[in-house]
């Protein structure tokens, strides 16, 4: 004999569970209706049925869409499992073999390591286990997207204080390179290139949220050391940074993991910043600190094996730098 609660759940139609899954992942009722090609009132009726069955609001409104309640967070994975079973039933009904493909992992990444991470993923010996990985730039609302299920996890230069997300420190850069044109006067001095010498030339840096989006370490150092910084420009992507190096006579810092990329450009040169200069640079503003931000384990769409491979790739990248 069915229990009362199980009977209520069994009375739910399959479509209501699909509505829950899609609504959880995109956070908007209208988008859910469009994706499922049904009317908005039908989505509302399904949501009302779900709320009555589970005796919970499930989703409540906030400025950036519908946010799941703690119970909805717990329901998401079981409902995804039901959805997967339904999909397999559909395949059997259509005489199609069940797909062996694993879900695409969507990762929001600090832009200064995105290219290097993509190369490392592509070259990893367990690439077939990882499956497809979609990388996108980490932006101000990436944490919200992780919470809503639009992004699986992030590799960011800022920690997360939300109790609904997991945040784990993963590492930092220990080396830094100076980049400039091969014929730039910064290379004329055969002695150690100092921060003071760098400050005598136009300086450009790549803005990274959570690290130097307010002030760059060289600006901070020059201010504290009372060193005049000739000229400073902030850019939003690596293409702009390279353009400044090539056409504006600028110098710039690059982490070790990206140094090879710059030296592959025929007219550019990179040299490692001396250890004592690296330490001086980060006295006032520490080197970039990287964190992995993701949902609690019970709500992840990827298994632990894929997670550990990605964790290992990022850790090795940072250790190499």
C-alpha positions as CSV (number, residue, x, y, z in Angstrom):
1,X,0.0,0.0,0.0
2,X,1.3,3.4,-1.0
3,X,2.1,5.9,1.8
4,X,0.2,9.2,1.7
5,X,3.2,11.2,0.6
6,X,4.2,8.7,-2.1
7,X,0.7,8.6,-3.4
8,X,0.8,12.4,-3.8
9,X,4.1,12.2,-5.7
10,X,2.8,9.4,-7.9
11,X,-0.2,11.6,-8.9
12,X,2.3,14.1,-10.4
13,X,2.5,13.9,-14.2
14,X,5.8,13.5,-15.9
15,X,5.6,16.9,-17.5
16,X,5.5,18.7,-14.2
17,X,8.8,17.1,-13.3
18,X,10.3,18.2,-16.6
19,X,9.0,21.7,-15.9
20,X,10.7,21.6,-12.5
21,X,14.1,20.6,-14.0
22,X,14.0,23.2,-16.8
23,X,12.8,26.0,-14.4
24,X,15.5,25.1,-11.9
25,X,18.2,25.4,-14.6
26,X,17.1,28.6,-16.2
27,X,15.3,30.4,-13.4
28,X,12.6,32.0,-15.5
29,X,9.0,30.8,-16.1
30,X,8.7,32.4,-19.5
31,X,12.0,30.9,-20.7
32,X,10.8,27.5,-19.4
33,X,7.6,27.9,-21.4
34,X,9.5,28.8,-24.6
35,X,12.0,26.0,-24.2
36,X,9.2,23.4,-23.6
37,X,7.0,25.0,-26.3
38,X,4.0,25.4,-24.0
39,X,2.1,28.4,-22.7
40,X,3.2,30.3,-19.6
41,X,-0.1,29.4,-17.8
42,X,0.7,25.7,-18.3
43,X,4.0,26.2,-16.6
44,X,2.3,28.1,-13.8
45,X,-0.2,25.2,-13.3
46,X,2.6,22.7,-13.2
47,X,4.5,24.8,-10.6
48,X,1.3,25.1,-8.5
49,X,0.9,21.3,-8.6
50,X,4.5,20.7,-7.6
51,X,4.2,23.2,-4.7
52,X,1.0,21.4,-3.5
53,X,2.6,18.0,-3.7
54,X,5.8,18.9,-1.9
55,X,4.1,21.5,0.4
56,X,6.9,23.9,-0.3
57,X,7.3,27.2,-2.3
58,X,10.1,25.5,-4.3
59,X,11.0,28.7,-6.1
60,X,10.7,32.3,-4.9
61,X,11.2,35.5,-6.9
62,X,14.3,37.6,-6.7
63,X,15.7,40.3,-9.0
64,X,17.6,37.9,-11.2
65,X,14.8,35.3,-11.6
66,X,13.5,32.5,-9.5
67,X,15.7,31.1,-6.8
68,X,15.2,27.5,-5.6
69,X,14.4,26.8,-2.0
70,X,16.6,24.4,0.0
71,X,14.0,21.6,-0.7
72,X,14.2,22.4,-4.4
73,X,18.0,22.1,-4.2
74,X,17.6,18.6,-2.7
75,X,14.9,17.6,-5.2
76,X,16.9,18.6,-8.3
77,X,19.2,15.6,-8.6
78,X,16.5,13.0,-8.0
79,X,14.3,14.7,-10.6
80,X,17.2,14.8,-13.0
81,X,17.6,11.0,-12.4
82,X,13.9,10.5,-13.2
83,X,14.3,12.7,-16.3
84,X,17.3,10.5,-17.5
85,X,15.2,7.4,-16.9
86,X,12.4,8.9,-19.0
87,X,14.8,9.8,-21.8
88,X,16.1,6.2,-21.8
89,X,12.5,4.9,-22.0
90,X,11.9,7.2,-24.9
91,X,15.0,5.9,-26.7
92,X,13.9,2.3,-26.1
93,X,10.4,3.1,-27.4
94,X,12.0,4.6,-30.5
95,X,14.4,1.6,-30.9
96,X,17.4,3.8,-30.2
97,X,20.3,2.8,-28.0
98,X,20.8,4.8,-24.9
99,X,23.5,7.5,-25.3
100,X,26.8,6.9,-23.5
101,X,27.8,10.5,-23.7
102,X,28.4,12.4,-20.5
103,X,26.9,15.9,-19.9
104,X,28.9,18.9,-21.1
105,X,30.5,20.7,-18.1
106,X,30.1,24.5,-18.2
107,X,33.0,26.3,-16.5
108,X,33.3,30.0,-15.9
109,X,37.1,30.8,-15.9
110,X,39.2,33.8,-14.9
111,X,40.1,35.2,-18.3
112,X,43.9,35.3,-17.7
113,X,44.1,31.5,-17.7
114,X,41.3,30.5,-20.1
115,X,43.5,29.7,-23.1
116,X,46.1,27.8,-21.1
117,X,43.4,25.8,-19.4
118,X,41.7,24.9,-22.7
119,X,45.1,23.7,-24.1
120,X,45.8,21.7,-21.0
121,X,42.3,20.1,-21.1
122,X,42.7,19.2,-24.8
123,X,46.1,17.6,-24.2
124,X,45.2,15.7,-21.0
125,X,45.6,11.9,-21.4
126,X,42.1,11.3,-20.0
127,X,40.5,13.7,-22.3
128,X,37.9,11.0,-23.3
129,X,36.8,10.7,-19.6
130,X,36.5,14.5,-19.3
131,X,34.2,14.7,-22.3
132,X,33.2,18.1,-23.6
133,X,34.1,21.2,-21.5
134,X,32.6,24.5,-22.4
135,X,34.7,27.4,-21.0
136,X,33.4,30.9,-20.6
137,X,34.8,34.1,-19.0
138,X,34.2,34.6,-15.3
139,X,32.0,37.7,-14.8
140,X,30.3,39.5,-12.0
141,X,27.2,37.3,-11.9
142,X,28.9,33.9,-12.5
143,X,28.3,32.9,-8.9
144,X,24.5,33.4,-9.5
145,X,24.7,31.3,-12.7
146,X,26.4,28.5,-10.8
147,X,23.6,28.6,-8.2
148,X,21.0,28.6,-10.9
149,X,22.6,25.7,-12.7
150,X,23.5,27.6,-15.9
151,X,27.2,27.1,-15.0
152,X,28.5,24.0,-13.3
153,X,31.4,25.6,-11.5
154,X,33.9,28.4,-11.7
155,X,37.7,28.9,-11.5
156,X,37.8,32.5,-10.1
157,X,40.1,35.0,-8.5
158,X,37.6,35.7,-5.7
159,X,36.3,33.5,-3.0
160,X,32.6,32.8,-2.3
161,X,30.9,33.5,1.0
162,X,27.6,31.8,0.1
163,X,26.6,28.8,2.2
164,X,24.8,27.4,-0.8
165,X,28.0,27.1,-2.8
166,X,31.3,25.3,-2.1
167,X,34.5,27.3,-2.3
168,X,38.0,25.7,-2.3
169,X,41.4,27.5,-2.6
170,X,43.4,25.9,-5.4
171,X,46.6,27.9,-5.7
172,X,48.4,31.0,-6.9
173,X,51.2,32.1,-9.3
174,X,54.7,31.9,-8.0
175,X,56.4,33.4,-11.1
176,X,55.8,36.4,-13.4
177,X,57.2,37.4,-16.7
178,X,57.7,40.8,-18.3
179,X,56.6,41.1,-21.9
180,X,57.5,43.8,-24.4
181,X,58.7,44.2,-28.0
182,X,62.1,42.8,-28.8
183,X,63.5,46.2,-29.6
184,X,61.9,47.9,-26.5
185,X,64.4,49.9,-24.4
186,X,63.5,48.0,-21.3
187,X,65.8,45.2,-22.5
188,X,68.8,47.6,-23.0
189,X,70.0,47.2,-19.4
190,X,71.9,44.0,-18.7
191,X,71.3,44.1,-15.0
192,X,68.2,42.9,-13.2
193,X,65.1,44.7,-14.4
194,X,63.5,46.4,-11.4
195,X,60.0,47.6,-10.7
196,X,61.4,51.2,-10.8
197,X,62.8,50.6,-14.3
198,X,59.4,49.2,-15.4
199,X,57.7,52.3,-14.0
200,X,59.7,54.5,-16.4
201,X,57.8,53.0,-19.4
202,X,54.1,52.9,-20.4
203,X,52.6,50.0,-18.5
204,X,49.5,48.0,-19.5
205,X,47.7,45.3,-17.5
206,X,44.8,42.9,-18.1
207,X,42.0,43.6,-15.7
208,X,40.9,40.5,-13.8
209,X,37.8,40.5,-11.5
210,X,38.7,39.7,-7.9
211,X,42.4,40.6,-8.4
212,X,43.3,43.9,-10.0
213,X,39.9,45.3,-11.1
214,X,40.4,48.2,-8.7
215,X,44.1,48.7,-8.7
216,X,47.0,46.8,-10.1
217,X,49.9,45.6,-7.9
218,X,52.4,47.8,-9.8
219,X,50.2,50.8,-9.2
220,X,50.0,49.9,-5.5
221,X,53.7,49.4,-5.3
222,X,54.6,52.7,-6.9
223,X,52.2,54.5,-4.7
224,X,53.6,52.9,-1.5
225,X,57.2,53.3,-2.6
226,X,56.6,56.9,-3.9
227,X,57.8,55.9,-7.4
228,X,56.4,57.8,-10.3
229,X,54.5,55.6,-12.8
230,X,55.0,57.1,-16.2
231,X,51.7,55.8,-17.8
232,X,49.3,53.0,-17.1
233,X,46.5,51.5,-19.2
234,X,43.9,48.9,-18.3
235,X,42.6,46.5,-20.9
236,X,39.8,43.9,-20.9
237,X,41.3,41.1,-23.0
238,X,44.6,39.6,-24.1
239,X,44.1,40.8,-27.7
240,X,44.0,44.4,-26.5
241,X,47.1,43.8,-24.3
242,X,49.1,42.4,-27.2
243,X,48.0,45.4,-29.3
244,X,49.4,47.8,-26.7
245,X,52.7,45.9,-26.6
246,X,53.0,46.1,-30.4
247,X,51.7,49.6,-31.1
248,X,52.0,51.6,-27.9
249,X,55.5,50.7,-26.7
250,X,54.1,49.3,-23.5
251,X,55.4,46.7,-21.1
252,X,53.2,44.2,-19.3
253,X,53.3,41.3,-16.9
254,X,52.1,37.8,-17.8
255,X,51.9,34.7,-15.7
256,X,54.4,31.9,-16.5
257,X,51.7,29.7,-18.0
258,X,51.0,32.3,-20.7
259,X,54.6,33.4,-21.3
260,X,55.1,31.0,-24.2
261,X,52.0,32.4,-26.0
262,X,53.7,35.9,-26.1
263,X,57.1,34.5,-27.2
264,X,55.3,32.8,-30.1
265,X,54.7,36.2,-31.6
266,X,57.8,37.0,-33.5
267,X,58.3,40.6,-32.4
268,X,57.7,40.1,-28.7
269,X,60.0,39.0,-26.0
270,X,59.4,37.8,-22.4
271,X,61.8,37.5,-19.5
272,X,61.1,36.2,-16.0
273,X,60.8,38.8,-13.3
274,X,63.5,38.4,-10.6
275,X,62.3,36.7,-7.4
276,X,63.0,39.7,-5.2
277,X,61.1,42.0,-7.6
278,X,58.2,39.6,-7.6
279,X,58.1,39.7,-3.8
280,X,58.3,43.5,-3.8
281,X,55.5,43.7,-6.3
282,X,53.1,41.7,-4.2
283,X,53.9,43.3,-0.8
284,X,50.9,45.6,-1.0
285,X,48.6,43.4,-3.2
286,X,49.0,39.6,-3.1
287,X,49.4,37.5,-6.2
288,X,46.2,36.2,-7.8
289,X,44.5,33.6,-5.6
290,X,42.5,31.0,-7.5
291,X,39.4,29.3,-6.1
292,X,37.1,26.6,-7.4
293,X,33.5,27.5,-6.8
294,X,30.7,24.9,-7.3
295,X,27.5,23.6,-6.0
296,X,27.3,21.3,-3.0
297,X,28.2,17.8,-3.9
298,X,24.7,16.4,-3.9
299,X,23.7,19.0,-6.6
300,X,26.5,18.5,-9.1
301,X,25.8,17.1,-12.6
302,X,29.4,15.7,-13.0
303,X,31.0,12.8,-11.2
304,X,33.9,12.9,-8.9
305,X,36.3,11.4,-11.4
306,X,35.8,14.3,-13.9
307,X,36.0,16.8,-11.1
308,X,39.3,15.4,-9.8
309,X,40.8,15.5,-13.4
310,X,39.9,19.1,-13.8
311,X,41.2,20.0,-10.3
312,X,44.5,18.3,-11.2
313,X,44.8,20.2,-14.5
314,X,44.3,23.6,-12.8
315,X,46.6,22.7,-9.9
316,X,49.4,21.6,-12.3
317,X,48.9,24.8,-14.4
318,X,49.4,27.0,-11.4
319,X,52.4,24.9,-10.1
320,X,54.1,25.3,-13.5
321,X,53.8,29.0,-13.1
